[in-house]
Short mmCIF file of C-alpha atoms in Angstrom, two decimals:
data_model
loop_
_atom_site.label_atom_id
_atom_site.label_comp_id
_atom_site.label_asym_id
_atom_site.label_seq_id
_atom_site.Cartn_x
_atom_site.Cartn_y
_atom_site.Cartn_z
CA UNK A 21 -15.48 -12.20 -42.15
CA UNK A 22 -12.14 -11.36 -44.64
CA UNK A 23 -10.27 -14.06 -46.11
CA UNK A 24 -6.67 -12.97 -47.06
CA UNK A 25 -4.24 -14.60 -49.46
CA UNK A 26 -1.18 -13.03 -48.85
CA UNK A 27 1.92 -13.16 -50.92
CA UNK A 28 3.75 -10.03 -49.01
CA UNK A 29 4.77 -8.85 -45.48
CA UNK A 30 1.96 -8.28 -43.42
CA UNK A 31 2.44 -4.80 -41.63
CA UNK A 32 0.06 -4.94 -39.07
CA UNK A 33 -1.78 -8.37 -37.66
CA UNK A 34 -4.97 -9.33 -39.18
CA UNK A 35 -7.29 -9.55 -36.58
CA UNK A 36 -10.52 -11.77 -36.48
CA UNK A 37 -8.91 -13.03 -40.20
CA UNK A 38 -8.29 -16.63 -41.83
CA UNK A 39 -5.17 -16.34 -44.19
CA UNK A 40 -5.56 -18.73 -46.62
CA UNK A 41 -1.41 -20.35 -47.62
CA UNK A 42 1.03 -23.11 -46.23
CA UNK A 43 1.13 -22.16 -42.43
CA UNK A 44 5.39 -21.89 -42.92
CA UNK A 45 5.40 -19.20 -45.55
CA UNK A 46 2.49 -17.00 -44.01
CA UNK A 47 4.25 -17.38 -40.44
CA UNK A 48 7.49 -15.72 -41.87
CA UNK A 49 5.39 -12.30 -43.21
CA UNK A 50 3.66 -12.00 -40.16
CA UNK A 51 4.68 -9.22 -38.11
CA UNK A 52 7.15 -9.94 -34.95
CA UNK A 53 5.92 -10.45 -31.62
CA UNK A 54 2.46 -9.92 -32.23
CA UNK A 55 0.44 -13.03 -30.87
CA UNK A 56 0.03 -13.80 -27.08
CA UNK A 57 -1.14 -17.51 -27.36
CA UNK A 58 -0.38 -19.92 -29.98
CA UNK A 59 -2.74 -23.21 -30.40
CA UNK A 60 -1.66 -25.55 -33.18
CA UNK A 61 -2.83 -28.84 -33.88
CA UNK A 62 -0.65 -30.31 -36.45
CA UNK A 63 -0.61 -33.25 -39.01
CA UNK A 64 -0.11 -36.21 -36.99
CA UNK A 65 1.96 -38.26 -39.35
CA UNK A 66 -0.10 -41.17 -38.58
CA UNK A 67 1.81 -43.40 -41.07
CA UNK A 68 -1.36 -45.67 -42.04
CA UNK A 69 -0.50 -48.23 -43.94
CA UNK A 70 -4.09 -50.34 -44.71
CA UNK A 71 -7.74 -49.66 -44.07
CA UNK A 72 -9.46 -49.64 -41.18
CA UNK A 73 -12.88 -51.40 -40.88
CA UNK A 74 -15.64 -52.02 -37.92
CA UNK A 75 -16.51 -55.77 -37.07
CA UNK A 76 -19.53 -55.28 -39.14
CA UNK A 77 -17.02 -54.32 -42.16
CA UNK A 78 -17.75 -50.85 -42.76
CA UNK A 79 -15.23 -48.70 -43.41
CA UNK A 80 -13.92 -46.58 -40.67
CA UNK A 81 -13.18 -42.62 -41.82
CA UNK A 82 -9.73 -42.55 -40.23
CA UNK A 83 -7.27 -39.70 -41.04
CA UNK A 84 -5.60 -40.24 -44.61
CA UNK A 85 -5.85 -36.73 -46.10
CA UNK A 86 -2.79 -36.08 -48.27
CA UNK A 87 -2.20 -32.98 -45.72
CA UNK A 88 -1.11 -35.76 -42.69
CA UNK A 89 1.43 -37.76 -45.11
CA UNK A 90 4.86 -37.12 -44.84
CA UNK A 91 7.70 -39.02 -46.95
CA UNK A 92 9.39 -40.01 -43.93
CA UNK A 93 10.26 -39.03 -40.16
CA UNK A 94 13.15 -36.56 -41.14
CA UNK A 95 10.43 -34.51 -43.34
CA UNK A 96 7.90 -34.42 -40.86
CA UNK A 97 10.80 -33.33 -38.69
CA UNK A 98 11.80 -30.49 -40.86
CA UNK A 99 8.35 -29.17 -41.13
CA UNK A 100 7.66 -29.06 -37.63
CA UNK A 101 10.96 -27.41 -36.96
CA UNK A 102 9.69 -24.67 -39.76
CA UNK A 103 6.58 -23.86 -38.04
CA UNK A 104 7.82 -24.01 -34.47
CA UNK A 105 9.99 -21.42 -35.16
CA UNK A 106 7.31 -19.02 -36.95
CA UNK A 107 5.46 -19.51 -34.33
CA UNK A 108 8.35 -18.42 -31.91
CA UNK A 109 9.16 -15.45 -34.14
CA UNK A 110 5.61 -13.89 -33.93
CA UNK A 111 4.96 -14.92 -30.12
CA UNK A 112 5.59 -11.78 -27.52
CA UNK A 113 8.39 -13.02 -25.24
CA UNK A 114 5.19 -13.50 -22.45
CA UNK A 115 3.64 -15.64 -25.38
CA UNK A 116 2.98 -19.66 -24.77
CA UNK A 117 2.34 -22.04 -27.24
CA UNK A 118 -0.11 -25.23 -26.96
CA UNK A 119 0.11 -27.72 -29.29
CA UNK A 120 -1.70 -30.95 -29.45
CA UNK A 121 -0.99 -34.71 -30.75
CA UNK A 122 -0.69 -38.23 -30.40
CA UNK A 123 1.44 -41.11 -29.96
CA UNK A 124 2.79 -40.85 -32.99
CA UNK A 125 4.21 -37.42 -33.18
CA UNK A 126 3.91 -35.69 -29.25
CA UNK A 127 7.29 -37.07 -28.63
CA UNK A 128 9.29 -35.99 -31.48
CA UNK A 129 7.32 -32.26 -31.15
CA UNK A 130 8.08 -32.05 -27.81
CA UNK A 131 11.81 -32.76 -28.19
CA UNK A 132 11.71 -30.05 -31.18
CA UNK A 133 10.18 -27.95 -28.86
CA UNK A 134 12.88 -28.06 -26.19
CA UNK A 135 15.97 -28.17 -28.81
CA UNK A 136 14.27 -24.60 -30.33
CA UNK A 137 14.53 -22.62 -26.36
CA UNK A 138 10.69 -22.94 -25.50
CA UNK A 139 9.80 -23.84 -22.00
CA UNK A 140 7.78 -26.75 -20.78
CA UNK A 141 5.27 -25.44 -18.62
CA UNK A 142 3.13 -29.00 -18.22
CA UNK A 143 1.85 -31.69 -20.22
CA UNK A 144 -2.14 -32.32 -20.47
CA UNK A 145 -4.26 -35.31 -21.25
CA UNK A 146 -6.95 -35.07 -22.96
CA UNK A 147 -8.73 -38.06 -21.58
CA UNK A 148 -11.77 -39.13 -24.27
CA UNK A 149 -14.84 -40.20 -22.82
CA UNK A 150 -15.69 -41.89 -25.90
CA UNK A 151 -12.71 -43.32 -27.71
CA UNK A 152 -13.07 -45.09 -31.09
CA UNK A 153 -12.40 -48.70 -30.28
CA UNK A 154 -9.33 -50.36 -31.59
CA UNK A 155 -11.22 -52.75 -33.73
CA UNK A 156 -8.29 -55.16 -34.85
CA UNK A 157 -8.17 -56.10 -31.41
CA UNK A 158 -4.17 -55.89 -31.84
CA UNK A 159 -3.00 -52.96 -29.05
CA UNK A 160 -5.05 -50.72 -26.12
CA UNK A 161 -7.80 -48.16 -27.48
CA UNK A 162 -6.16 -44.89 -28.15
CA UNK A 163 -8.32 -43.12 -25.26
CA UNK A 164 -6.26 -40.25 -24.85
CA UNK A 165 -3.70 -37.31 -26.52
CA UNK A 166 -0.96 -35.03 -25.34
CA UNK A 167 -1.16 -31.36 -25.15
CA UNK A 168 2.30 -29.18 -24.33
CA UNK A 169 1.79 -26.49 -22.93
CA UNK A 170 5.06 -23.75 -23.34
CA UNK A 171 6.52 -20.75 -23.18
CA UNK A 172 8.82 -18.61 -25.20
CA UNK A 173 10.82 -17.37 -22.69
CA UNK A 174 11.57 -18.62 -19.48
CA UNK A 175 10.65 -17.50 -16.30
CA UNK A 176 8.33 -14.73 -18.12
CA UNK A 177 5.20 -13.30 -16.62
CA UNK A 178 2.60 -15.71 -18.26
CA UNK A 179 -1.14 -15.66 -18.69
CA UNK A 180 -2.31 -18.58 -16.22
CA UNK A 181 -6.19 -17.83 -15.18
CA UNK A 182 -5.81 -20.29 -11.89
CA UNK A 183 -8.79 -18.68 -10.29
CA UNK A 184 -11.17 -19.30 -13.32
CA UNK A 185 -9.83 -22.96 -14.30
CA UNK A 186 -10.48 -23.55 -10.65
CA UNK A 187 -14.01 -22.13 -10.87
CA UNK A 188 -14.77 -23.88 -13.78
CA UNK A 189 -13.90 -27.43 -12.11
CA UNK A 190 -16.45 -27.04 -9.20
CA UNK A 191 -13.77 -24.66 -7.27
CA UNK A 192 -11.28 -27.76 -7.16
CA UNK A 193 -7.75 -26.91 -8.80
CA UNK A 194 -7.25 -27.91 -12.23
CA UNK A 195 -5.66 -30.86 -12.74
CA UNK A 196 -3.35 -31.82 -15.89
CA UNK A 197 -6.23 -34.84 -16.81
CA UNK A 198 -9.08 -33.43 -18.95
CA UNK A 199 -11.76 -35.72 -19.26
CA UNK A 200 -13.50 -34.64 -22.09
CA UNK A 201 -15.84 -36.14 -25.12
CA UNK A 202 -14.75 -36.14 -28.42
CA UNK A 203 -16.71 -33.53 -31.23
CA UNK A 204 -19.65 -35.38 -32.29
CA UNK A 205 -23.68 -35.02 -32.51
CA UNK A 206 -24.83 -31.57 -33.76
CA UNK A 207 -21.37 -29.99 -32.92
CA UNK A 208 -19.29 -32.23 -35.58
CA UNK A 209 -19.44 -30.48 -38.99
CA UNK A 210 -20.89 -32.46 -41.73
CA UNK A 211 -20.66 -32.01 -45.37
CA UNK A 212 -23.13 -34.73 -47.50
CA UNK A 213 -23.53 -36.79 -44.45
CA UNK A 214 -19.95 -37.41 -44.23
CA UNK A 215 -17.15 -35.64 -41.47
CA UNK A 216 -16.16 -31.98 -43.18
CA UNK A 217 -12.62 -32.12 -41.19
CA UNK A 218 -11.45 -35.55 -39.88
CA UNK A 219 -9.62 -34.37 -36.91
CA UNK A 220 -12.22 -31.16 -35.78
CA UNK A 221 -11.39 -30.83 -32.22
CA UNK A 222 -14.30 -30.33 -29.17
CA UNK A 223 -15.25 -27.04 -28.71
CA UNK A 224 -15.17 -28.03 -24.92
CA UNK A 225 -11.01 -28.34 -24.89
CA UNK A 226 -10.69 -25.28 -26.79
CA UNK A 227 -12.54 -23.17 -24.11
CA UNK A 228 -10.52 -24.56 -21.70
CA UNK A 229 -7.23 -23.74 -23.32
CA UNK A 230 -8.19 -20.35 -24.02
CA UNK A 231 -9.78 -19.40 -20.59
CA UNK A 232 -6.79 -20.70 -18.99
CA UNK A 233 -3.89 -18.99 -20.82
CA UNK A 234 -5.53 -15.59 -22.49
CA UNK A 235 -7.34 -12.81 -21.53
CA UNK A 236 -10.32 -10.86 -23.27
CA UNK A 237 -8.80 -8.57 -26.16
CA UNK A 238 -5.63 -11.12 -26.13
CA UNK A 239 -4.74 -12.55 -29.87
CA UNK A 240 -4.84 -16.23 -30.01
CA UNK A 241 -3.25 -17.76 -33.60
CA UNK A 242 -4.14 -20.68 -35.29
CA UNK A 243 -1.87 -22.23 -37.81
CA UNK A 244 -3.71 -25.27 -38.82
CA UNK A 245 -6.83 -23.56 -38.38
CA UNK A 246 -9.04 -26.08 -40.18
CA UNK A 247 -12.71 -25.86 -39.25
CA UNK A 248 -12.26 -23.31 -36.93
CA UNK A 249 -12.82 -24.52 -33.45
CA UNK A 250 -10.40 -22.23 -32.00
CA UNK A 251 -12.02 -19.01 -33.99
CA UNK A 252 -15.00 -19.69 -32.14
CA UNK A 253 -13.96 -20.11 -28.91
CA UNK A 254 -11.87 -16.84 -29.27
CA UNK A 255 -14.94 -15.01 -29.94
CA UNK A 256 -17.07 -16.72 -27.78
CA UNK A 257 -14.69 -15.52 -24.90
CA UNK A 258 -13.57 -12.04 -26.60
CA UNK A 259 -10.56 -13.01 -27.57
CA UNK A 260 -9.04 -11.89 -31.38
CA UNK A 261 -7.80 -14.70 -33.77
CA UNK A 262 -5.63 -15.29 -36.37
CA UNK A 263 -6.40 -18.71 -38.45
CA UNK A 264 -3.80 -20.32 -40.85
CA UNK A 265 -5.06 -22.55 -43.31
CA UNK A 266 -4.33 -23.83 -46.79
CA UNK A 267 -7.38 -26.04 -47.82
CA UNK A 268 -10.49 -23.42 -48.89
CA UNK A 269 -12.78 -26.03 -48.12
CA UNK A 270 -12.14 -26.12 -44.74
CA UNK A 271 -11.92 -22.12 -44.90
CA UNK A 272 -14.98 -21.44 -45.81
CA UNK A 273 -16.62 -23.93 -43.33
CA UNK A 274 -14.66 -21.89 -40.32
CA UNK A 275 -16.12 -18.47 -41.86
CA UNK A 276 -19.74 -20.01 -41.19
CA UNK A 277 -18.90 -21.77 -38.49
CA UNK A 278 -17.51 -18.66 -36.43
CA UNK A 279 -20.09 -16.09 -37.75
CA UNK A 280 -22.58 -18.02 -36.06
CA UNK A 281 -21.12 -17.63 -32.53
CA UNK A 282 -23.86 -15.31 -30.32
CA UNK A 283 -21.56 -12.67 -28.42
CA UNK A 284 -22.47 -11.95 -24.89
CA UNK A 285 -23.77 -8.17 -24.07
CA UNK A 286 -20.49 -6.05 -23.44
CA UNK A 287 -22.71 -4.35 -20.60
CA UNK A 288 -23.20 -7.77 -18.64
CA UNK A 289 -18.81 -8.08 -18.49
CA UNK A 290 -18.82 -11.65 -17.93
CA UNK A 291 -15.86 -12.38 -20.06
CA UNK A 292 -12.84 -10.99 -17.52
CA UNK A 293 -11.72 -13.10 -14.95
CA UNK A 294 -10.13 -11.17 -12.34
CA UNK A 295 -6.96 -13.06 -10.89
CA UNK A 296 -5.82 -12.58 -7.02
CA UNK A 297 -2.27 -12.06 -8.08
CA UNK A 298 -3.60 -9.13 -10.14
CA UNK A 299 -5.54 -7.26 -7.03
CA UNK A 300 -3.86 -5.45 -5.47
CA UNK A 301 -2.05 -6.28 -2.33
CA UNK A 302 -3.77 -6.19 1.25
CA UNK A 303 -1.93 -7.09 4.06
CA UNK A 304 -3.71 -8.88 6.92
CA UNK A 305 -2.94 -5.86 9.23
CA UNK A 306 -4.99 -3.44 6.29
CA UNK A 307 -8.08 -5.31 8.13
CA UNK A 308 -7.38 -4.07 11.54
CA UNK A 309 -6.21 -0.47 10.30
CA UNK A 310 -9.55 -0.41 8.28
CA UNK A 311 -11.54 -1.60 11.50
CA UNK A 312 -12.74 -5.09 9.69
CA UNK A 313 -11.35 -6.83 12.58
CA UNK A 314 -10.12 -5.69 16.21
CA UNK A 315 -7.20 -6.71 18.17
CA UNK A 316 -8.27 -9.83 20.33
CA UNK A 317 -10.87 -11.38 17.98
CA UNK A 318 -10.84 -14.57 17.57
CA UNK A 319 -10.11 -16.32 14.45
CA UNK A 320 -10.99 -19.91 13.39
CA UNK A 321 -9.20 -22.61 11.53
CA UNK A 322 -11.31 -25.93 11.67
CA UNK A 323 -11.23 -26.59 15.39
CA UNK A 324 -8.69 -24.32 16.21
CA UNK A 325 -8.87 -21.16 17.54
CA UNK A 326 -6.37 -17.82 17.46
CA UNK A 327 -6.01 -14.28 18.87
CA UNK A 328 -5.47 -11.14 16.82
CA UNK A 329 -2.92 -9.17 18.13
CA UNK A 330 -2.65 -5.32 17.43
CA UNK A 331 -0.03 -5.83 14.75
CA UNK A 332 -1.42 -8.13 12.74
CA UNK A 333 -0.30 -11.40 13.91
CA UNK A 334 -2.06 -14.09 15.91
CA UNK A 335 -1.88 -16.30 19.07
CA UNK A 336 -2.20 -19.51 18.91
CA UNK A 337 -1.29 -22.01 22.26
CA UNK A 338 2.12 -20.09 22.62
CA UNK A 339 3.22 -19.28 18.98
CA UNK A 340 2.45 -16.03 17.24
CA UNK A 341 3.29 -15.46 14.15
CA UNK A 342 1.30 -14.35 10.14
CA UNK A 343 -1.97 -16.11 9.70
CA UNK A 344 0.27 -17.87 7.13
CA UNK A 345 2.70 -19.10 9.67
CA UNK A 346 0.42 -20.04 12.28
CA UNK A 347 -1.74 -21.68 9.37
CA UNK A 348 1.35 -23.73 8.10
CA UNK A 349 1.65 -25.01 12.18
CA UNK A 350 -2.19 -26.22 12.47
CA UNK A 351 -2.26 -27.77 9.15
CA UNK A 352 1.61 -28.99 8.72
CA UNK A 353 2.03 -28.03 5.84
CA UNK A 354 2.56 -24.45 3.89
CA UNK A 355 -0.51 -22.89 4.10
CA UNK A 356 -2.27 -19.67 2.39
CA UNK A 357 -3.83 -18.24 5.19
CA UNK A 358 -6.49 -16.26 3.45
CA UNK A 359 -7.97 -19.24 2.42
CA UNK A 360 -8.60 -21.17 5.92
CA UNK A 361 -9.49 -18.33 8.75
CA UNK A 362 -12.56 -17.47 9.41
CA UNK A 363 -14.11 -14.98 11.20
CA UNK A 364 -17.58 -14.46 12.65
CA UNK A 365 -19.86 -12.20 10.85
CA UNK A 366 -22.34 -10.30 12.55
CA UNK A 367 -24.29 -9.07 9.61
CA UNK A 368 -24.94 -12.77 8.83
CA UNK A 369 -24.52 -14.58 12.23
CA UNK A 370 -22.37 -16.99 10.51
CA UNK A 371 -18.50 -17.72 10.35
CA UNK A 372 -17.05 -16.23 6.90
CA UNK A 373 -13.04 -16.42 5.67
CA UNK A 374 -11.25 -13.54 6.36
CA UNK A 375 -10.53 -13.07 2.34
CA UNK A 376 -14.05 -11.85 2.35
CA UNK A 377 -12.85 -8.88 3.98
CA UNK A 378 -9.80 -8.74 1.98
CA UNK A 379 -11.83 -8.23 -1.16
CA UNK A 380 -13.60 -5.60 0.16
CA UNK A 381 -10.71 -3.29 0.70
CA UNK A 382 -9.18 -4.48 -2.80
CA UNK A 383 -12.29 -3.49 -4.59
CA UNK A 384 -12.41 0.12 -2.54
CA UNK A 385 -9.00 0.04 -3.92
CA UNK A 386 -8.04 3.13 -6.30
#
């Protein structure tokens, strides 16, 4: 796996490639608009001022590496401003950016963010299922961080994976509160018995990020790449990567670390998760034309029944209207119609949503 230390413009994108350098300086020789997603997890600027030990009085390996210390808040400031706005220059204008953090610097990020023209798209929480405890007893365990989740432009077309997140949580829609463990057991990297990188992140958030927001092929860059976790999960999923990272010790851990990752047989394709807004479009009336369902079958929605009429709409106690409209009346509320009628199914003597036969006509499709 190369290692590049660059000290020129960078023509084309390294793929699959750790650049070793301050994240700032190798940002500016990347090439322009090059990098779909962005994943950063910056120095926090935690500001500790003393020690930390357990009740027992051992020592507690918080996060003092010279790499998080900053001289004050208008220097962390100006740093985060420098590498925000690398990372805009290199992001396609469809690009988004996650970045994650804590109390201590989320806020002042996010407010960077905004002031530099990227666009909120949510907020996650990163709910740990196994905090440290606070063990001065002074303030609430720190159970949870922040992730932002923006764009670089506006209103672009953006990666968002809806069917797969939703697949992923049991077929229940995503929701903005992750509860997730943090890295630790065989998965935390060790050097000597001690933590090789004091903030390595779960390899469980990073697959989540990246099958949400990229596609397989898609290049994912890493500016405080550290030990790697987002390297892996690119290639676990098929995605390229780019990491960023100044500290060799931490480079040559990734390097390992990333090798290592088993790639799934190309034949089996189980890496591309097909949206519905990328099929193409079927209207309801494509299943009567196609002879998947005949004018005056009935359709179900929970107790209620409906008619098909010949052009596509239904009947239901007066109204007609799209299965849509006629949905949005039963349930009283908007309502995606493909996703509540049923049908019954000869072939299986059971009732089956009509979406079923949707699919079939968008995967005849040319």
């Amino acid at each position: 796996m190369p290692l590049r230390k660059q000290t020129q413009s960078i023509a084309k994108l390294p793929l699959d490639t750790i650049i070793q350098g301050d994240c700032v300086a190798v940002l500016q020789r990347l090439p322009a608009a090059s990098v779909d997603v962005v994943f950063a997890d910056p120095p926090y600027n935690l500001q500790l001022q003393q020690e930390l030990y357990r009740p027992d009085s051992s020592r507690v390996a918080a996060v003092n590496d010279a790499w998080d210390q900053f001289e004050d808040f208008a220097a962390y400031d100006a740093f985060t401003r420098a590498w925000l706005q690398g990372c805009r220059r290199v992001l396609k204008d469809t690009g988004t950016l996650w970045v994650i953090g804590s109390y201590h610097n989320i806020y002042r990020v996010g407010a960077l963010l905004q002031d530099l023209q990227y666009w909120i798209l949510n907020d996650v929480v990163w709910v740990k299922a196994n905090p440290m405890p606070n063990f001065r007893g002074v303030r609430f365990t720190n159970a949870h961080e922040t992730l932002v989740w923006a764009q670089k432009t506006k209103g672009a077309r953006h990666t968002f994976n809806h069917q797969a997140l939703k697949a992923l949580n049991d077929d229940l829609q995503m929701r903005s509160d992750w509860r997730l463990p943090l890295c630790s057991g065989n998965e935390r990297l060790k050097v000597n018995g001690h933590k090789a990188h004091s903030t390595q992140k779960p390899e469980a958030l990073l697959y989540r990020v990246l099958l949400a927001s990229t596609s397989p092929g898609d290049v994912v860059l890493d500016p405080f790449f550290g030990s790697g976790t987002t390297g892996a999960m690119a290639r676990k999923l098929g995605r390229h990567w780019v990491g960023i990272e100044r500290e060799r010790k931490y480079i040559s851990l990734a390097r390992r670390r990333i090798a290592a990752v088993q790639l799934p047989d190309p034949a089996l394709q189980v890496l591309a998760t097909l949206e519905r807004r990328a099929l193409p479009r079927v209207p309801f009336g494509a299943l009567l034309e196609n002879g998947l369902l005949q004018p005056g079958q009935t359709l179900y929605f929970g107790a209620q029944r409906a008619v098909v009429l010949a052009n596509g709409h239904l009947r239901w106690k007066g109204q007609t209207g799209s299965i849509h409209q006629i949905g949005s009346l039963i349930r009283g509320s908007a309502c995606n119609g493909w996703d509540h009628w049923l049908f019954d199914d000869a072939s299986s003597g059971q009732r089956q949503p009509v979406d079923q036969l949707r699919q079939r006509l968008q995967a005849a499709a040319p």
